[in-house]
CSV table of C-alpha atoms in Angstrom, one decimal:
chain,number,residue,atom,x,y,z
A,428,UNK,CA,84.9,87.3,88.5
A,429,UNK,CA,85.9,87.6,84.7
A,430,UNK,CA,84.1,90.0,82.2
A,431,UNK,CA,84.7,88.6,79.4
A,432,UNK,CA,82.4,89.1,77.3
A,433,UNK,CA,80.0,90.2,79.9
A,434,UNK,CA,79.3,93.8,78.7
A,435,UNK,CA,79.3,96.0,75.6
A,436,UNK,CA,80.7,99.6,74.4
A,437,UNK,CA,77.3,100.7,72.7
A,438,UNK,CA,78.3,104.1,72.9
A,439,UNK,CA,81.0,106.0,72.1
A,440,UNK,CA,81.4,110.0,71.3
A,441,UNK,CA,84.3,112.5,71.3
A,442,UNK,CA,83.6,116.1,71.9
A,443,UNK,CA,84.5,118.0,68.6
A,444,UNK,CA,86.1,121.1,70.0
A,445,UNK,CA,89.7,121.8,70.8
A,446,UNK,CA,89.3,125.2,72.8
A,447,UNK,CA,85.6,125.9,74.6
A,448,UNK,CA,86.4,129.6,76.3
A,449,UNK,CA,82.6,129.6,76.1
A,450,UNK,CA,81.5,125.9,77.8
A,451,UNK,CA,81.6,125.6,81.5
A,452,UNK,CA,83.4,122.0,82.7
A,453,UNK,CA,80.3,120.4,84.0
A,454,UNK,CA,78.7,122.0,80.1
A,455,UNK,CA,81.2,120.0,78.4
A,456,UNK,CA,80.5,116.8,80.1
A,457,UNK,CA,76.7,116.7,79.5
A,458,UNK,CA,77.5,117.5,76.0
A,459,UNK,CA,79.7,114.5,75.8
A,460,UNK,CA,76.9,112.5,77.6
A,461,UNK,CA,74.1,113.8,75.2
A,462,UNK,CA,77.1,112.4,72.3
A,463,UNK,CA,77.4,109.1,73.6
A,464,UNK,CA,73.7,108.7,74.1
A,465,UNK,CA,73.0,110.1,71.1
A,466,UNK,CA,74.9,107.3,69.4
A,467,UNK,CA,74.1,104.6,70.9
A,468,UNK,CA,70.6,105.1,70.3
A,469,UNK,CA,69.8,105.5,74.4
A,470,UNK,CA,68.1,107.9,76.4
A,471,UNK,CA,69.4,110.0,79.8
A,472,UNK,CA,66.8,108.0,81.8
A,473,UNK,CA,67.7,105.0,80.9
A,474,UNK,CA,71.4,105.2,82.7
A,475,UNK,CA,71.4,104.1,85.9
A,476,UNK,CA,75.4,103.8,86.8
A,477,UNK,CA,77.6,107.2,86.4
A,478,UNK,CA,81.9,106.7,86.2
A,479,UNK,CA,83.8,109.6,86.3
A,480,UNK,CA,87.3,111.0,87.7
A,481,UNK,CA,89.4,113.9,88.5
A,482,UNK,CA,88.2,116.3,85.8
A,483,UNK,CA,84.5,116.1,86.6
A,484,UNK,CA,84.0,119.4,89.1
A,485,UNK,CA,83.0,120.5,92.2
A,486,UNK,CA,82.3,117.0,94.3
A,487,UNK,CA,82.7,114.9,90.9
A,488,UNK,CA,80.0,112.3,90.6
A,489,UNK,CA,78.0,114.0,93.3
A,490,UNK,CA,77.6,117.2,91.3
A,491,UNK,CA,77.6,115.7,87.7
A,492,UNK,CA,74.9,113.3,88.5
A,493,UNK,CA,72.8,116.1,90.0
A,494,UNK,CA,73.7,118.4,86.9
A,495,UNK,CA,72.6,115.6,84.5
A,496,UNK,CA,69.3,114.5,86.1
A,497,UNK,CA,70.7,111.2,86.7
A,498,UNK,CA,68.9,108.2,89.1
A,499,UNK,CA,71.4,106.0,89.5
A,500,UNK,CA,72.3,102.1,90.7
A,501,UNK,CA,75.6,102.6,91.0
A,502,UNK,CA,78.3,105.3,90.9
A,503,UNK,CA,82.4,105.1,90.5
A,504,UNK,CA,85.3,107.8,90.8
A,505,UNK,CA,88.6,105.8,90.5
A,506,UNK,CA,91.2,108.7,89.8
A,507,UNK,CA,94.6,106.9,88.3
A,508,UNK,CA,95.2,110.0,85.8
A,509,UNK,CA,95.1,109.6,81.9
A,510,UNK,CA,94.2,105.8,82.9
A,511,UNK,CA,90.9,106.6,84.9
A,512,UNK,CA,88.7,105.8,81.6
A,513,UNK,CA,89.6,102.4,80.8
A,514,UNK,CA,89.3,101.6,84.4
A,515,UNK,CA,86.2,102.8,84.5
A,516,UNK,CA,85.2,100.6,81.3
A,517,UNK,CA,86.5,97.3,83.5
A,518,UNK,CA,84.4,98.6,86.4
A,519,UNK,CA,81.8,99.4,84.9
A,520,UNK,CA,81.8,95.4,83.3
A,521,UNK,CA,82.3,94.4,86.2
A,522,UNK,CA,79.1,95.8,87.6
A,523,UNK,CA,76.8,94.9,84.8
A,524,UNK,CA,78.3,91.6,85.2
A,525,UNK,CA,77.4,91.5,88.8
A,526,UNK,CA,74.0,92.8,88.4
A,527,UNK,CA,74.7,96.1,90.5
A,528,UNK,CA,73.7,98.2,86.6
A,529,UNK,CA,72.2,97.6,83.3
A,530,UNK,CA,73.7,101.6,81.1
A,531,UNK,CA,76.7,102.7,82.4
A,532,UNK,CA,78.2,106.3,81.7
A,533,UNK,CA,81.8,107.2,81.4
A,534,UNK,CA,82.4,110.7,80.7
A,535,UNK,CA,85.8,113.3,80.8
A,536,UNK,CA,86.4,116.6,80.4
A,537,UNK,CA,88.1,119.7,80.7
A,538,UNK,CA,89.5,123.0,79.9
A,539,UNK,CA,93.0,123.5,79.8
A,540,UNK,CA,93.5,125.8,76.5
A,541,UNK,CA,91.3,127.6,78.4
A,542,UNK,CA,91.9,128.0,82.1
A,543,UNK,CA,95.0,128.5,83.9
A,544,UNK,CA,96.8,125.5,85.8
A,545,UNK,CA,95.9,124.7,89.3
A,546,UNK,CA,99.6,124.5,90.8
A,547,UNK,CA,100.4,122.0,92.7
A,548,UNK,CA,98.6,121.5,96.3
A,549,UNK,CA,100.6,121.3,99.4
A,550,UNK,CA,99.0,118.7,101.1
A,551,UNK,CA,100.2,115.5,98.4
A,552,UNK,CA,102.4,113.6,100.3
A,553,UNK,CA,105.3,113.5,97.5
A,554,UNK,CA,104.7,117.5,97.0
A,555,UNK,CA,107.5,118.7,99.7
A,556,UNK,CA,109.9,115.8,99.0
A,557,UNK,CA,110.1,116.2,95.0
A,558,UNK,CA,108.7,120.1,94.2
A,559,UNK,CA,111.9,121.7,95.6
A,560,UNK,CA,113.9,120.0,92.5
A,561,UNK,CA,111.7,121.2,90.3
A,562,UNK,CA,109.3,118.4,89.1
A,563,UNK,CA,106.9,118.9,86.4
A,564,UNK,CA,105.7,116.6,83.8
A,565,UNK,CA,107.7,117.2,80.9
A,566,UNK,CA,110.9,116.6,82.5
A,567,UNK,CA,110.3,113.3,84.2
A,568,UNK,CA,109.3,112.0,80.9
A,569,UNK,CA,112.7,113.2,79.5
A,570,UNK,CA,114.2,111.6,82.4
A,571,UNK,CA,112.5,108.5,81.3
A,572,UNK,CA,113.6,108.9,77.9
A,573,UNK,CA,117.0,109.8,78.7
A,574,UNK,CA,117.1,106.0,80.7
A,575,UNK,CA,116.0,104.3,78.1
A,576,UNK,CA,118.4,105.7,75.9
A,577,UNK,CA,121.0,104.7,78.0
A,578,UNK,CA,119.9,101.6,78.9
A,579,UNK,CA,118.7,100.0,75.2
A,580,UNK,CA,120.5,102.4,72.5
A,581,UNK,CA,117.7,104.1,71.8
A,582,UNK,CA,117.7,107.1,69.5
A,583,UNK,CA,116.2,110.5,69.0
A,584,UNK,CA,115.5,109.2,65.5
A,585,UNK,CA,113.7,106.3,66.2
A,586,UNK,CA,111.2,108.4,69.1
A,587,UNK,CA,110.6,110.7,66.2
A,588,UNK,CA,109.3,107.8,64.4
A,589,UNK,CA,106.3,107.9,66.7
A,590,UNK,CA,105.2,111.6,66.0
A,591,UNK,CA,105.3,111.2,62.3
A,592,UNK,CA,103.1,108.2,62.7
A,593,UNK,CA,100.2,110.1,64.2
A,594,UNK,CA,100.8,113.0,61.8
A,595,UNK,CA,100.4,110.9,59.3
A,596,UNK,CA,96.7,109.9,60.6
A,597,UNK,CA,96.1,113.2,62.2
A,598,UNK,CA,96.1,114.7,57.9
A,599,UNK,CA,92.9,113.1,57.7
A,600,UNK,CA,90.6,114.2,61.1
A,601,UNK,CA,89.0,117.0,60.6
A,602,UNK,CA,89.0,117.9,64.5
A,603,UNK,CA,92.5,117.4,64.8
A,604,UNK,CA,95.1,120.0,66.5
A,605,UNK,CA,97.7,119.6,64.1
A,606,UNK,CA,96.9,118.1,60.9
A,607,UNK,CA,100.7,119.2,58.7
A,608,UNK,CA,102.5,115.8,58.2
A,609,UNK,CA,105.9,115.7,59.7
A,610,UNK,CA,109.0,114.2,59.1
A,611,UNK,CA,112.1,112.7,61.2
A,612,UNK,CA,113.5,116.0,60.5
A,613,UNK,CA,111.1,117.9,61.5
A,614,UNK,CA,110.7,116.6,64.7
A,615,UNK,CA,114.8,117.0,65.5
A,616,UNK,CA,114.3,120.0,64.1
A,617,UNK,CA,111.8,121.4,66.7
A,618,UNK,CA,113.1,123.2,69.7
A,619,UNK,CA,114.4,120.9,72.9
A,620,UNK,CA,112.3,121.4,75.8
A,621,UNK,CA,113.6,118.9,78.1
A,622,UNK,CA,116.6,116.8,77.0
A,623,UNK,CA,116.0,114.3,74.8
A,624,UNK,CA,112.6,115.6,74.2
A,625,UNK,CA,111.8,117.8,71.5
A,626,UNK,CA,108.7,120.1,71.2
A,627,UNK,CA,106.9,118.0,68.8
A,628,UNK,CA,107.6,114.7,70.8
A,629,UNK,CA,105.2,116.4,73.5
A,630,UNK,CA,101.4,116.2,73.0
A,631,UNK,CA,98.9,119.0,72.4
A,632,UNK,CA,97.0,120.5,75.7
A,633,UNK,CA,93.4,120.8,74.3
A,634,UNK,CA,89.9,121.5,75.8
A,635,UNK,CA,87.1,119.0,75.0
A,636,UNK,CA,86.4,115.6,76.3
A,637,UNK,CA,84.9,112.1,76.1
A,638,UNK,CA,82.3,109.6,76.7
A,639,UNK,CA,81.1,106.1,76.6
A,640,UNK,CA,78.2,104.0,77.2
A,641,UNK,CA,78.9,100.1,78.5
A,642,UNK,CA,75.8,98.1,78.8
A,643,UNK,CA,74.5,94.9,79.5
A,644,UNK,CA,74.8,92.2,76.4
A,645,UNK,CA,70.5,92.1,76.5
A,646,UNK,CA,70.8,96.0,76.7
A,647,UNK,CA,73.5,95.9,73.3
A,648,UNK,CA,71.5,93.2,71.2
A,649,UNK,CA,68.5,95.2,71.4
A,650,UNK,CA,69.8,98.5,70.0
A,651,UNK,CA,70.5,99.2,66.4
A,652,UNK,CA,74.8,99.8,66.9
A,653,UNK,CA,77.6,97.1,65.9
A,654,UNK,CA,78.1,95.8,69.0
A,655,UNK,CA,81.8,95.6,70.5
A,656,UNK,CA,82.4,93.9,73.7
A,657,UNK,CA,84.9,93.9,76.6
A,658,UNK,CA,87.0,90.6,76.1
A,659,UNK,CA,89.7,91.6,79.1
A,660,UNK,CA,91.3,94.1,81.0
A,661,UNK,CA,94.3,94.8,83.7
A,662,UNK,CA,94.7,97.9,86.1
A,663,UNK,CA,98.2,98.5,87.7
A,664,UNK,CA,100.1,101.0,89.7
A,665,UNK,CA,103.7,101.6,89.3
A,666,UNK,CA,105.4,104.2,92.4
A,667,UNK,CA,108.8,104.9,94.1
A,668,UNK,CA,108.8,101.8,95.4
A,669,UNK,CA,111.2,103.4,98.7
A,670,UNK,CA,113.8,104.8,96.2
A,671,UNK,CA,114.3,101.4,94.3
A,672,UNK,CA,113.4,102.8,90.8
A,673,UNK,CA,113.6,101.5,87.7
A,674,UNK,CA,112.8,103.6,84.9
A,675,UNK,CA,113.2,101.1,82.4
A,676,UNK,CA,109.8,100.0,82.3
A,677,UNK,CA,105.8,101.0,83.0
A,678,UNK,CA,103.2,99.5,85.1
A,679,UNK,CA,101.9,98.3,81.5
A,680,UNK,CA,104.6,95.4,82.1
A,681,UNK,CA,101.1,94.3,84.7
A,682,UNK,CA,98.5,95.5,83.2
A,683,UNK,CA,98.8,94.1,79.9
A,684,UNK,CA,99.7,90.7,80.8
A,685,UNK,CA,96.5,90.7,83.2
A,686,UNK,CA,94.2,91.8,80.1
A,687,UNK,CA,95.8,89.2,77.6
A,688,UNK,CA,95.5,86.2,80.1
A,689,UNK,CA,91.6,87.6,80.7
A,690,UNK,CA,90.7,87.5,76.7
A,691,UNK,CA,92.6,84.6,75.9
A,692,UNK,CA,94.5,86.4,73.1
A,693,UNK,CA,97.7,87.6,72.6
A,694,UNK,CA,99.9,90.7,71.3
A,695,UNK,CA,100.4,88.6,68.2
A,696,UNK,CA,96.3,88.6,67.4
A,697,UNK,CA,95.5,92.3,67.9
A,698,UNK,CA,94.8,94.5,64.6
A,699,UNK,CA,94.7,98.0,66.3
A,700,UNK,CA,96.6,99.4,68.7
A,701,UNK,CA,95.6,102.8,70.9
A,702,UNK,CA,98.4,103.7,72.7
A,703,UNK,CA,98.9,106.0,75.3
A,704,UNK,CA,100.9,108.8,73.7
A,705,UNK,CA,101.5,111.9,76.0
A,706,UNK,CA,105.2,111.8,74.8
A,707,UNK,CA,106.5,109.9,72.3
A,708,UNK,CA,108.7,107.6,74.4
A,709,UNK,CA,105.3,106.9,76.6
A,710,UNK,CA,104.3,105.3,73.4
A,711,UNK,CA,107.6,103.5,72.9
A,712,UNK,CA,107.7,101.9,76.4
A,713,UNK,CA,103.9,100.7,76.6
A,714,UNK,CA,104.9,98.6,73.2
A,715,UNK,CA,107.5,96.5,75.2
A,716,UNK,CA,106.1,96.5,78.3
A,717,UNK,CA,102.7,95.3,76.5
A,718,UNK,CA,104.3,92.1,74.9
A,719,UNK,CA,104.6,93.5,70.9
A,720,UNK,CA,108.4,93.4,70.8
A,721,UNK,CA,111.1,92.9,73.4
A,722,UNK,CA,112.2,95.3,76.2
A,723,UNK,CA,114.6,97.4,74.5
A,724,UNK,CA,113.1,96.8,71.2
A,725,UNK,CA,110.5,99.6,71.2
A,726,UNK,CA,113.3,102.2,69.3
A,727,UNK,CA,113.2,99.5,66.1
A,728,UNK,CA,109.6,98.5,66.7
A,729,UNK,CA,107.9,101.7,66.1
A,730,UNK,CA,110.9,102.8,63.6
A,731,UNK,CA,109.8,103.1,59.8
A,732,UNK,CA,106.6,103.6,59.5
A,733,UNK,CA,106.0,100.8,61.5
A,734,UNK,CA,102.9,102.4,63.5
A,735,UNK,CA,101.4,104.0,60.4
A,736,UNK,CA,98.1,102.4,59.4
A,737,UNK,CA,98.4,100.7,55.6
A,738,UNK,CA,102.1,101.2,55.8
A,739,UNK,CA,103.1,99.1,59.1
A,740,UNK,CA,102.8,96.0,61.1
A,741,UNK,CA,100.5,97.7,64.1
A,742,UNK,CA,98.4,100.9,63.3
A,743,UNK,CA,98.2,103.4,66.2
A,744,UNK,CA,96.3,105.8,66.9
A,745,UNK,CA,94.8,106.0,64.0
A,746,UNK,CA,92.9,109.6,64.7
A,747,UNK,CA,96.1,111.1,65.8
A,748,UNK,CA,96.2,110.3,69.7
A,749,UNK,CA,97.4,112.6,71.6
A,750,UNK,CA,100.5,114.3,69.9
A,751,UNK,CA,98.5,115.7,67.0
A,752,UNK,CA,94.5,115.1,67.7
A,753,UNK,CA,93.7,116.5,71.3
A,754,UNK,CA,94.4,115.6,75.2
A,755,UNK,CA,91.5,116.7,76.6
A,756,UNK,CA,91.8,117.7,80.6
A,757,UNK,CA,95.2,116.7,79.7
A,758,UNK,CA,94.4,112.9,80.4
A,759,UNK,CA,93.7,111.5,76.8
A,760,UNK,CA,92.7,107.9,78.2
A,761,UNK,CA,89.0,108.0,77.3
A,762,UNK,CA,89.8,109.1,73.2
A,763,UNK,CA,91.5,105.9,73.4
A,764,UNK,CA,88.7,104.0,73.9
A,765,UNK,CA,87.1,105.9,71.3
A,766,UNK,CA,89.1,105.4,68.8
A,767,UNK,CA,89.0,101.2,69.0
A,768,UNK,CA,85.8,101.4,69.1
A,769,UNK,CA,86.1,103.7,65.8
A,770,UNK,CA,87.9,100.9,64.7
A,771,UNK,CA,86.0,97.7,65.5
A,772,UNK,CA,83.2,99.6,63.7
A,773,UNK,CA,84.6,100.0,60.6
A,774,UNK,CA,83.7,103.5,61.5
A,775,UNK,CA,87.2,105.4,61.1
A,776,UNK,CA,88.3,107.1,58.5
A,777,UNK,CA,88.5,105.4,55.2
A,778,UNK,CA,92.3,106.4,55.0
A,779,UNK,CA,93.3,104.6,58.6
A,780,UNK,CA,90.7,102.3,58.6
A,781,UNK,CA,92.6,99.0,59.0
A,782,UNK,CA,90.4,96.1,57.1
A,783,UNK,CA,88.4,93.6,59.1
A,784,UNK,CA,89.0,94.6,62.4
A,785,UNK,CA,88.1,92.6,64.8
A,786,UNK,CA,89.9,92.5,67.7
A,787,UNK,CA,91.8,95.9,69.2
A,788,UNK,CA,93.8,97.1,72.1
A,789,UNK,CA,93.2,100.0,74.2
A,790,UNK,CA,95.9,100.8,76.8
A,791,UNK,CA,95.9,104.5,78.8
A,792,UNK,CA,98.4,105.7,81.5
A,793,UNK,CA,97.8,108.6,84.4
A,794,UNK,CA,100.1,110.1,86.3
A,795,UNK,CA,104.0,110.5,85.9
A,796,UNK,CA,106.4,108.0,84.2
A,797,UNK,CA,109.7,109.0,86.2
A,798,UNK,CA,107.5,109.1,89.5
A,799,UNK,CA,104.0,107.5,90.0
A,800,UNK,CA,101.9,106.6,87.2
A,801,UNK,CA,98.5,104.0,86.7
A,802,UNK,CA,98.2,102.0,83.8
A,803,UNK,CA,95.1,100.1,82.5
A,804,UNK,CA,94.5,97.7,79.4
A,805,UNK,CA,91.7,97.1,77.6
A,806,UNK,CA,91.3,93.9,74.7
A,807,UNK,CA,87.4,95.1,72.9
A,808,UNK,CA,86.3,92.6,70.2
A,809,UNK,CA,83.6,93.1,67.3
A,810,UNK,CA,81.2,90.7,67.7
């Protein structure tokens, strides 16, 4: 079944704080919820489908459901990481469009500024094969990086590029972590804390969170919102693959081709790009394997100012994504979302906000470049 055009993002809010020493996890969700409500112009009882994923606590959409009162249709968990949110915005289209909900709530959050790490548990299957050389996230995304340069050429230079892009739209959010334009410098000039990777081409780790409403189009044409619907989307998974790796490329190279083909549109039409960006070179990749330059082109691509918004070919992330705004729960997905929606609106700020924008690109990825990751794609229109 396609959803295209089938349902509508009527809602759409971003939990303002960074650090929340004083909010419970299940606190910050409702409060995200009451956001998203709040601007769509709906009320708690009329949702009647809940989406959630890894970050919601205790027994997830059991206990958040409970928490918030909610009588629901319909319920959803899919956990792919960062990329759960824009999942959850196909499934949920999908289930409007096959009559199983009418209101459907996505929410996220978490507390990671303000709550130690869970380590790693035993019991995943990968743990005891991969924990005893030392994985953690930031060096298998310098692994990745380290590939591609070898591979394409790519310099330290050129993934620097990327950082001072969202600096430069992260000067005008107010809620943003770190607001101080940068420069190429800047970035080379920031401690290495995983070769290639310097400090600044890692994201922030913020508290905070997420939420969006996706509704039926009879549900959307009688509230009082701009209305932006959900023209296509892909979901893919990218592993091991039994040791034949290549870590050249993301599971983007699927999902991306999957939500073109379902809009009808191509890289060539979009006006706004959110990107992924837990690392710069997560940014890089998604570009190629999304269709807006070559494989092995992303280095010159997003060189130049070539991601800032009034200055470049494709604005992204225009509130500062994830390596200068926030990463809530440390999966950022769901402020993607956001932020297209932002943009469809003509509700960013006046600064980024690209002129006319009419059709946008949402793209999130979960889990581990150099290992396992998801990957999901969303085309949203302004109607």
């Amino acid at each position: 079944m396609s959803i295209r055009s089938k349902a509508y993002i009527v809602g759409a809010f971003e939990h303002p704080t960074r650090k929340a020493p004083d909010k419970s996890t299940a606190q910050l969700h409702a409060e995200c919820a009451r956001g998203a409500l709040a601007d769509a112009g709906l009320e708690l009882r009329d949702v009647d489908a809940y989406f959630c994923a890894g970050d919601a606590p205790g027994m997830g959409a059991l206990s958040m459901a409970d928490y918030l009162g909610l009588k629901l249709k319909h319920v959803d968990s899919t956990d792919t990481g960062g990329s759960s949110y824009l999942v959850h915005v196909a499934h949920a289209a999908q289930a409007v469009a096959a009559g199983k909900c009418r209101v459907a709530l996505i929410t996220l959050a978490g507390r990671p500024r303000s709550e130690a790490r869970t380590p790693l548990a035993a019991n995943v299957p990968e743990v005891p094969f991969e924990a005893a050389y030392g994985v953690q996230t930031l060096n298998m995304y310098a692994m990745v990086a380290a590939r591609h340069m070898h591979e394409f050429g790519t310099t330290p230079e050129q993934l620097a590029w990327v950082k001072v892009a969202m600096s430069h739209h992260a000067q005008h959010n107010p809620h943003a972590m770190l607001r101080d334009v940068v420069s190429v410098a800047d970035v080379l000039a920031s401690p290495r804390v995983a070769d290639p990777l310097h400090k600044l081409d890692c994201c922030v780790v913020s508290d905070g969170g997420g939420a969006l409403l996706v509704v039926a189009p009879e549900v959307a044409r009688s509230l009082k919102r701009p209305r932006v619907k959900v023209l296509g989307a892909g979901e893919a998974l990218k592993g091991q693959d039994g040791g034949r790796v290549d870590l050249s490329y993301s599971a983007a190279r699927w999902s991306g081709p999957a939500a073109f083909s379902e809009a009808g549109v191509s890289p060539a039409d979009i006006q706004y790009a959110s990107i992924y960006d837990s690392f710069t070179i997560t940014v890089l990749m998604q570009l190629e394997d999304l269709g807006f330059c070559n494989k092995g082109e992303g280095g010159r691509f997003v060189a130049d100012g070539n991601l800032i918004a009034g200055v470049g070919k494709l604005p992204v992330n225009t509130d500062g994504g994830g390596l200068c705004n926030n990463h809530p729960a440390n999966r950022g997905g769901i402020t993607k979302v956001i932020e297209a929606v932002r943009q469809l609106r003509g509700e960013a700020h006046p600064k980024v906000q690209v002129p006319n924008c009419t059709l946008a690109l949402a793209q999130g990825t979960g889990g581990l470049l150099g290992s396992r990751h998801g990957s999901a794609t969303l085309i949203l229109e302004r109607e």
